[in-house]
């Protein structure tokens, strides 16, 4: 195909690979090979193979490159010069072929083509090639063609025996059909032209001849005894052996075979290994052992003495390089090895005990390469040199081909991998075309005025360790042309001009010079294509003017090119860059990022803390953009930093007194005639966060968990789960055991809430264990917390759940410092006793609750009692303010089978919190008298979407004893002054810390102002907010107050 069609084919292959990504390995390998061929073809390199027989006469036509490369499809009219085929070969070499430069026809020359001479170092069965390179010119269609001629063998050599007389000794007791090896003949030809047949002439019917073929493909003659021998009758036989090849015409030769009949030796030597392959470096010193051969002979005496010797098939090179000890069989190096001369050697070793059938062993010696050969550089010129120097015009186009550089290294693998490069930066490059050949071509435009001559030092280095290198010099002279372009006196012109200039103002004068003369030195000045319309350039004088009014705020810098063109033919042009900087004038007022600023700050923000930041910009530059901020209308409540714009308060915020502040900020620049602007600022005061932790697991104070006595210490027996609707540090919880656990049998993980068994359970630990667990968030400055009761029943099993529930209920009534211990009752008598005890305890509890209720009602205010008398039913609000469910409790008792009493019996508690240094209890030792809630019919699931509560609506709200009065904001502002304590309002409660609920007249609600909220109790007459704090009583312990919504 043509060169253009080949490019289209390569592009089609590349697109096919892009479209079909999922191809198998075989298809990918094939396409990779095709792509590689395309890359080589597009780089201007091709290969062509021909076959030629050796000994061909002169002027025999071998091939036609014009047709074989499809170059005839290229029209001659598109070429600047006629197509030319030039044989590239080293000076001094005698080429075996010649090429007609005009037609591309290849002919043989008078030089003899001798395959045996050309490929003397190649194995007999390998192919023989002769390679040349041909350059196809001119440059428009340039390509380098590597032509490979495969030399076909002809039958021009006769097979020859190693000697004209062959002596062989045969024992007289040789059996009929015994075989004896004869020396093989050698024929330099290969294939059918090599040795094909042996014949025995005048065998006298006593001896016959057979030919066998070895595994290596060699034909070996063997003498066959056809009759019994008698040395006393005749001890010598003389005959001829003929060897023939298979060529045409056939060639042959003969040798005299002299057979001596000897006494018997009926055991042949045997090699321990018939094939041995060894590797030895080519720099191994003389005398180095190659291998040790071992052979044995079953005979004794003289017949067991084994002599080792090389077969006559071993090449003379191998015999010259290696020595075989005839007695020991040790092969050593006799002369220095050279892998480049012969990389491997086949040593056929025979072991003979004096008999006629020696043992055979093949030793294959692989000579490994070392880096002992320096690379060679072969320069073949494409541009004909003059007195050894290449002359190029300075107008020579890029990629002008100069010479073909061939680098070779006789070493192998990495040692023979050669790279070629130049020793310094020159406008030439070496482009690889084949693995070891490079094209020297121009890589940049030449300039006679800058450099008139180049001495290129070519370096070739191999990849050995250490690498070896070779260098060669190549001289190139540059031919002068008229190519000087104008040169600006300043390649980069920077000018400054104030903004708001008058149109037509002169900015600067641009000048350039030209090294040429005459018309070539006459220069015209032009604006480049990237020049803005604001400027004009006089084409004769080079004066640059501004034709429009410039505005720095729209564009501060202008960068464009100006051109200087001479009047030569063709004209030459050069350019320079002009940078115009527009200087600032104070013609812009400061600009606020917003017309109005709204800031939200927590009410506990300290005085002089940071409220927010006002950002102002000024399009001007320098002092004209230096903005100073101030607050208008003298305002002592706030200050603003004149430079940074940070607003700070001079007051303490109280959202209940004032929710927002509004004022105006003035921004004034520092111009000589200053400019200013104002913006409105609104500061909104918001509450801080006040959500406390809520327990999810356990769901009630009355639940329990079974713990087997066999539980191993460190085992998690229960996991407390609490949630906090806050975020950040306010939602991170810290768990601790603050009550119960008198025996210290359990510990809790402060982070996960996992309760684990601390020590191994003993018999005394059986029973119900009560733990008061506290969940405290990490909010600042005051954290919020809640508590829950965990009941752990240590026993083997639970056979009486009713009894356990009764123990849990009784556990609630007892002080926190006690644990109820019992064993799992299994006998009817034990159950009966426990049931009776439970009934008695329940009766006492009911009486006690009724008594306490009466006492509480006696303490209530007169107006509350009056309101209660007018109502038939009392309404109790659950601790969950979101559910708004009112549990109606009738005063009369109604007994129902299998149900707990309807009335709500409360055993009011006293919480005493004492500060101690116990890390496990989080610094608090709490004694609790907990409420008892007997009605569990209305127990429900935790609602994740409602306002957080302690438990279900029917569970006692223990967390209200620990509620903090200092909410935490959703964002953090680092305080710069001590916190103001004015927010800590203390509400005095009755000393008995009783729970008091809102009646039907009042309504408990929660209002929120995102992201902060407060709880409030609203009444028909008035609304008030009840922030709760810690109240210190005049006792030895610190008692927490309870948040209350009370009927007024």
Short mmCIF file of C-alpha atoms in Angstrom, two decimals, residues 325-594:
data_model
loop_
_atom_site.label_atom_id
_atom_site.label_comp_id
_atom_site.label_asym_id
_atom_site.label_seq_id
_atom_site.Cartn_x
_atom_site.Cartn_y
_atom_site.Cartn_z
CA UNK A 325 42.13 -34.37 30.87
CA UNK A 326 42.25 -37.83 29.27
CA UNK A 327 42.62 -39.55 32.63
CA UNK A 328 40.33 -37.61 35.00
CA UNK A 329 37.71 -36.32 32.56
CA UNK A 330 38.09 -32.72 33.87
CA UNK A 331 37.36 -30.05 31.28
CA UNK A 332 39.21 -26.76 31.83
CA UNK A 333 39.69 -23.51 29.93
CA UNK A 334 42.77 -23.65 27.73
CA UNK A 335 42.53 -20.21 26.12
CA UNK A 336 40.59 -17.05 27.03
CA UNK A 337 36.92 -17.23 26.07
CA UNK A 338 35.12 -14.65 23.99
CA UNK A 339 31.33 -14.79 23.97
CA UNK A 340 31.23 -12.52 20.97
CA UNK A 341 33.29 -15.02 18.97
CA UNK A 342 31.19 -17.99 20.00
CA UNK A 343 28.47 -17.80 22.63
CA UNK A 344 28.10 -21.55 23.13
CA UNK A 345 30.08 -24.71 22.50
CA UNK A 346 29.03 -28.32 22.07
CA UNK A 347 31.65 -30.67 23.44
CA UNK A 348 30.99 -34.29 22.51
CA UNK A 349 33.21 -36.27 24.90
CA UNK A 350 33.98 -39.95 24.36
CA UNK A 351 35.10 -42.28 27.11
CA UNK A 352 36.93 -45.38 25.92
CA UNK A 353 38.48 -48.28 27.77
CA UNK A 354 40.37 -49.33 24.68
CA UNK A 355 37.29 -50.84 23.12
CA UNK A 356 35.62 -49.82 19.91
CA UNK A 357 32.33 -48.53 21.41
CA UNK A 358 33.20 -45.55 23.60
CA UNK A 359 30.61 -43.93 25.83
CA UNK A 360 29.20 -40.57 24.70
CA UNK A 361 28.48 -37.48 26.77
CA UNK A 362 27.37 -34.11 25.41
CA UNK A 363 28.61 -31.04 27.31
CA UNK A 364 26.91 -27.78 26.30
CA UNK A 365 28.99 -24.81 27.48
CA UNK A 366 27.15 -21.46 27.51
CA UNK A 367 29.55 -18.54 27.68
CA UNK A 368 27.86 -15.77 29.66
CA UNK A 369 28.48 -12.21 28.75
CA UNK A 370 30.43 -9.56 30.64
CA UNK A 371 30.71 -5.97 29.60
CA UNK A 372 34.08 -6.19 27.87
CA UNK A 373 33.31 -4.57 24.54
CA UNK A 374 33.18 -0.85 23.87
CA UNK A 375 30.26 0.30 21.69
CA UNK A 376 31.09 1.27 18.13
CA UNK A 377 29.70 4.25 16.20
CA UNK A 378 29.22 4.00 12.45
CA UNK A 379 28.39 7.26 10.61
CA UNK A 380 26.82 7.00 7.13
CA UNK A 381 26.13 10.37 5.52
CA UNK A 382 22.89 11.25 3.77
CA UNK A 383 24.04 14.80 3.01
CA UNK A 384 27.31 14.35 1.10
CA UNK A 385 30.19 15.82 3.11
CA UNK A 386 32.87 18.08 1.61
CA UNK A 387 36.30 17.15 2.91
CA UNK A 388 34.64 15.36 5.82
CA UNK A 389 32.41 18.34 6.78
CA UNK A 390 28.67 18.62 6.18
CA UNK A 391 27.50 22.02 4.88
CA UNK A 392 23.92 23.13 5.70
CA UNK A 393 22.11 26.33 4.86
CA UNK A 394 20.86 28.31 7.83
CA UNK A 395 17.45 28.21 6.12
CA UNK A 396 17.45 24.45 6.20
CA UNK A 397 14.00 23.24 7.38
CA UNK A 398 13.48 21.39 10.59
CA UNK A 399 14.08 17.64 10.54
CA UNK A 400 16.61 17.87 7.74
CA UNK A 401 18.30 14.45 7.61
CA UNK A 402 22.08 14.60 7.82
CA UNK A 403 23.43 11.13 8.55
CA UNK A 404 22.49 7.64 9.72
CA UNK A 405 24.21 6.74 12.96
CA UNK A 406 24.54 3.03 13.75
CA UNK A 407 25.71 2.00 17.21
CA UNK A 408 26.60 -1.61 17.98
CA UNK A 409 27.96 -3.55 20.91
CA UNK A 410 29.13 -7.13 20.67
CA UNK A 411 28.00 -7.79 24.23
CA UNK A 412 24.60 -9.28 25.00
CA UNK A 413 21.49 -8.27 26.93
CA UNK A 414 22.04 -5.14 29.06
CA UNK A 415 25.73 -5.07 28.23
CA UNK A 416 24.86 -4.85 24.55
CA UNK A 417 22.05 -2.32 24.91
CA UNK A 418 23.48 0.93 23.56
CA UNK A 419 22.16 4.47 23.76
CA UNK A 420 23.44 7.30 21.61
CA UNK A 421 23.38 11.00 22.49
CA UNK A 422 25.26 14.25 22.05
CA UNK A 423 27.45 15.70 24.78
CA UNK A 424 25.95 19.23 24.81
CA UNK A 425 23.00 21.27 23.61
CA UNK A 426 23.04 21.66 19.84
CA UNK A 427 20.24 22.37 17.33
CA UNK A 428 20.41 18.76 16.20
CA UNK A 429 18.88 15.58 17.53
CA UNK A 430 19.20 11.85 17.18
CA UNK A 431 15.87 10.25 16.27
CA UNK A 432 15.71 6.48 16.66
CA UNK A 433 14.54 4.54 13.62
CA UNK A 434 15.64 1.02 14.55
CA UNK A 435 16.80 -0.50 17.82
CA UNK A 436 20.42 0.49 17.19
CA UNK A 437 20.18 3.13 14.47
CA UNK A 438 19.50 6.86 14.74
CA UNK A 439 18.91 9.61 12.23
CA UNK A 440 20.86 12.80 12.87
CA UNK A 441 18.58 15.67 11.87
CA UNK A 442 18.07 19.34 12.61
CA UNK A 443 15.98 19.99 15.72
CA UNK A 444 15.92 23.79 15.50
CA UNK A 445 16.48 26.48 12.94
CA UNK A 446 20.10 27.34 12.31
CA UNK A 447 21.49 30.86 12.59
CA UNK A 448 24.72 31.73 10.86
CA UNK A 449 25.04 34.99 12.83
CA UNK A 450 25.05 33.19 16.17
CA UNK A 451 26.93 29.98 15.35
CA UNK A 452 28.78 29.30 12.12
CA UNK A 453 30.13 25.83 12.83
CA UNK A 454 29.15 22.89 15.02
CA UNK A 455 31.45 20.12 16.20
CA UNK A 456 29.01 17.48 17.38
CA UNK A 457 30.42 14.88 19.70
CA UNK A 458 28.42 11.69 19.48
CA UNK A 459 28.53 9.47 22.54
CA UNK A 460 27.48 5.82 22.65
CA UNK A 461 27.19 4.11 26.03
CA UNK A 462 26.04 0.61 26.89
CA UNK A 463 23.96 -0.42 29.90
CA UNK A 464 26.66 -2.52 31.55
CA UNK A 465 27.95 -2.05 35.07
CA UNK A 466 30.17 -0.16 34.83
CA UNK A 467 29.04 1.20 31.44
CA UNK A 468 31.47 1.50 28.56
CA UNK A 469 31.24 4.33 26.07
CA UNK A 470 32.66 5.48 22.76
CA UNK A 471 32.65 8.88 21.09
CA UNK A 472 32.91 10.22 17.56
CA UNK A 473 33.09 13.75 16.10
CA UNK A 474 30.92 15.10 13.29
CA UNK A 475 31.56 18.57 11.78
CA UNK A 476 28.72 20.74 10.40
CA UNK A 477 29.21 24.19 8.84
CA UNK A 478 26.31 26.64 8.49
CA UNK A 479 25.89 28.49 5.21
CA UNK A 480 24.91 32.17 5.66
CA UNK A 481 21.53 33.61 4.49
CA UNK A 482 19.90 37.03 4.89
CA UNK A 483 17.64 36.43 7.90
CA UNK A 484 18.15 39.24 10.42
CA UNK A 485 14.91 40.55 11.91
CA UNK A 486 14.48 43.91 13.69
CA UNK A 487 15.49 43.97 17.36
CA UNK A 488 13.76 46.12 19.99
CA UNK A 489 16.00 48.16 22.26
CA UNK A 490 13.75 46.92 25.11
CA UNK A 491 12.04 43.57 24.67
CA UNK A 492 9.82 44.38 27.65
CA UNK A 493 8.45 47.94 27.96
CA UNK A 494 6.79 48.94 31.23
CA UNK A 495 5.07 52.33 31.61
CA UNK A 496 2.72 53.89 34.18
CA UNK A 497 -0.09 56.36 33.56
CA UNK A 498 -2.66 57.89 35.99
CA UNK A 499 -6.25 56.92 35.43
CA UNK A 500 -8.80 59.44 34.10
CA UNK A 501 -6.26 60.66 31.53
CA UNK A 502 -7.07 62.84 28.51
CA UNK A 503 -7.59 60.95 25.22
CA UNK A 504 -4.58 61.23 22.93
CA UNK A 505 -2.03 61.53 25.75
CA UNK A 506 1.46 60.39 24.67
CA UNK A 507 2.76 57.45 26.75
CA UNK A 508 6.20 56.50 25.37
CA UNK A 509 8.27 56.06 22.21
CA UNK A 510 9.15 52.56 21.06
CA UNK A 511 12.28 51.96 18.98
CA UNK A 512 13.98 48.98 17.31
CA UNK A 513 17.09 48.32 15.24
CA UNK A 514 17.90 45.94 12.34
CA UNK A 515 21.33 44.43 11.67
CA UNK A 516 20.55 44.40 7.93
CA UNK A 517 20.93 47.41 5.64
CA UNK A 518 18.94 49.22 2.95
CA UNK A 519 15.28 48.37 2.65
CA UNK A 520 15.80 45.42 4.96
CA UNK A 521 16.67 47.92 7.73
CA UNK A 522 13.61 50.18 7.23
CA UNK A 523 11.31 49.48 10.18
CA UNK A 524 7.55 49.97 10.56
CA UNK A 525 5.81 49.74 13.94
CA UNK A 526 2.50 47.95 14.43
CA UNK A 527 0.26 46.99 17.33
CA UNK A 528 -0.13 43.28 17.92
CA UNK A 529 -3.42 41.45 17.50
CA UNK A 530 -3.83 41.34 21.29
CA UNK A 531 -3.54 45.14 21.66
CA UNK A 532 -6.66 46.75 23.21
CA UNK A 533 -8.53 49.52 21.46
CA UNK A 534 -7.49 52.05 24.13
CA UNK A 535 -4.02 52.49 22.54
CA UNK A 536 -2.56 53.63 19.20
CA UNK A 537 0.99 53.30 17.77
CA UNK A 538 2.44 55.56 15.05
CA UNK A 539 3.84 53.21 12.39
CA UNK A 540 6.79 55.52 11.55
CA UNK A 541 7.83 57.19 14.81
CA UNK A 542 6.84 54.41 17.22
CA UNK A 543 5.02 56.86 19.57
CA UNK A 544 2.44 55.04 21.75
CA UNK A 545 -0.65 57.09 22.77
CA UNK A 546 -3.80 56.40 24.83
CA UNK A 547 -6.84 57.21 22.70
CA UNK A 548 -9.40 56.55 25.48
CA UNK A 549 -9.86 57.47 29.13
CA UNK A 550 -8.42 54.74 31.37
CA UNK A 551 -10.11 53.42 34.53
CA UNK A 552 -7.91 51.48 36.99
CA UNK A 553 -10.92 49.88 38.70
CA UNK A 554 -12.00 48.30 35.42
CA UNK A 555 -8.51 47.23 34.36
CA UNK A 556 -5.30 47.95 36.22
CA UNK A 557 -2.79 46.50 33.76
CA UNK A 558 -2.68 46.17 30.01
CA UNK A 559 -0.25 43.73 28.43
CA UNK A 560 0.03 43.55 24.66
CA UNK A 561 2.59 43.17 21.92
CA UNK A 562 4.00 45.64 19.44
CA UNK A 563 5.59 44.57 16.17
CA UNK A 564 8.62 45.88 14.29
CA UNK A 565 8.66 44.81 10.61
CA UNK A 566 11.40 45.45 8.09
CA UNK A 567 10.89 46.01 4.38
CA UNK A 568 12.80 42.94 3.21
CA UNK A 569 11.34 40.35 0.84
CA UNK A 570 9.95 38.43 2.50
CA UNK A 571 9.68 40.92 5.39
CA UNK A 572 10.91 39.87 8.83
CA UNK A 573 9.00 40.78 11.98
CA UNK A 574 9.78 40.81 15.66
CA UNK A 575 7.70 41.78 18.68
CA UNK A 576 8.02 43.23 22.16
CA UNK A 577 5.69 43.18 25.16
CA UNK A 578 4.27 46.41 26.51
CA UNK A 579 2.93 46.52 30.08
CA UNK A 580 0.85 49.61 30.88
CA UNK A 581 0.07 50.08 34.59
CA UNK A 582 -2.81 52.44 35.41
CA UNK A 583 -2.13 54.44 38.59
CA UNK A 584 -4.94 54.85 41.10
CA UNK A 585 -6.88 58.02 41.98
CA UNK A 586 -9.38 58.23 44.83
CA UNK A 587 -12.55 58.03 42.75
CA UNK A 588 -14.40 55.23 44.63
CA UNK A 589 -16.13 55.14 48.02
CA UNK A 590 -15.74 52.22 50.46
CA UNK A 591 -18.19 49.36 49.85
CA UNK A 592 -19.71 47.21 52.59
CA UNK A 593 -20.19 43.54 51.76
CA UNK A 594 -23.81 43.94 52.97
#
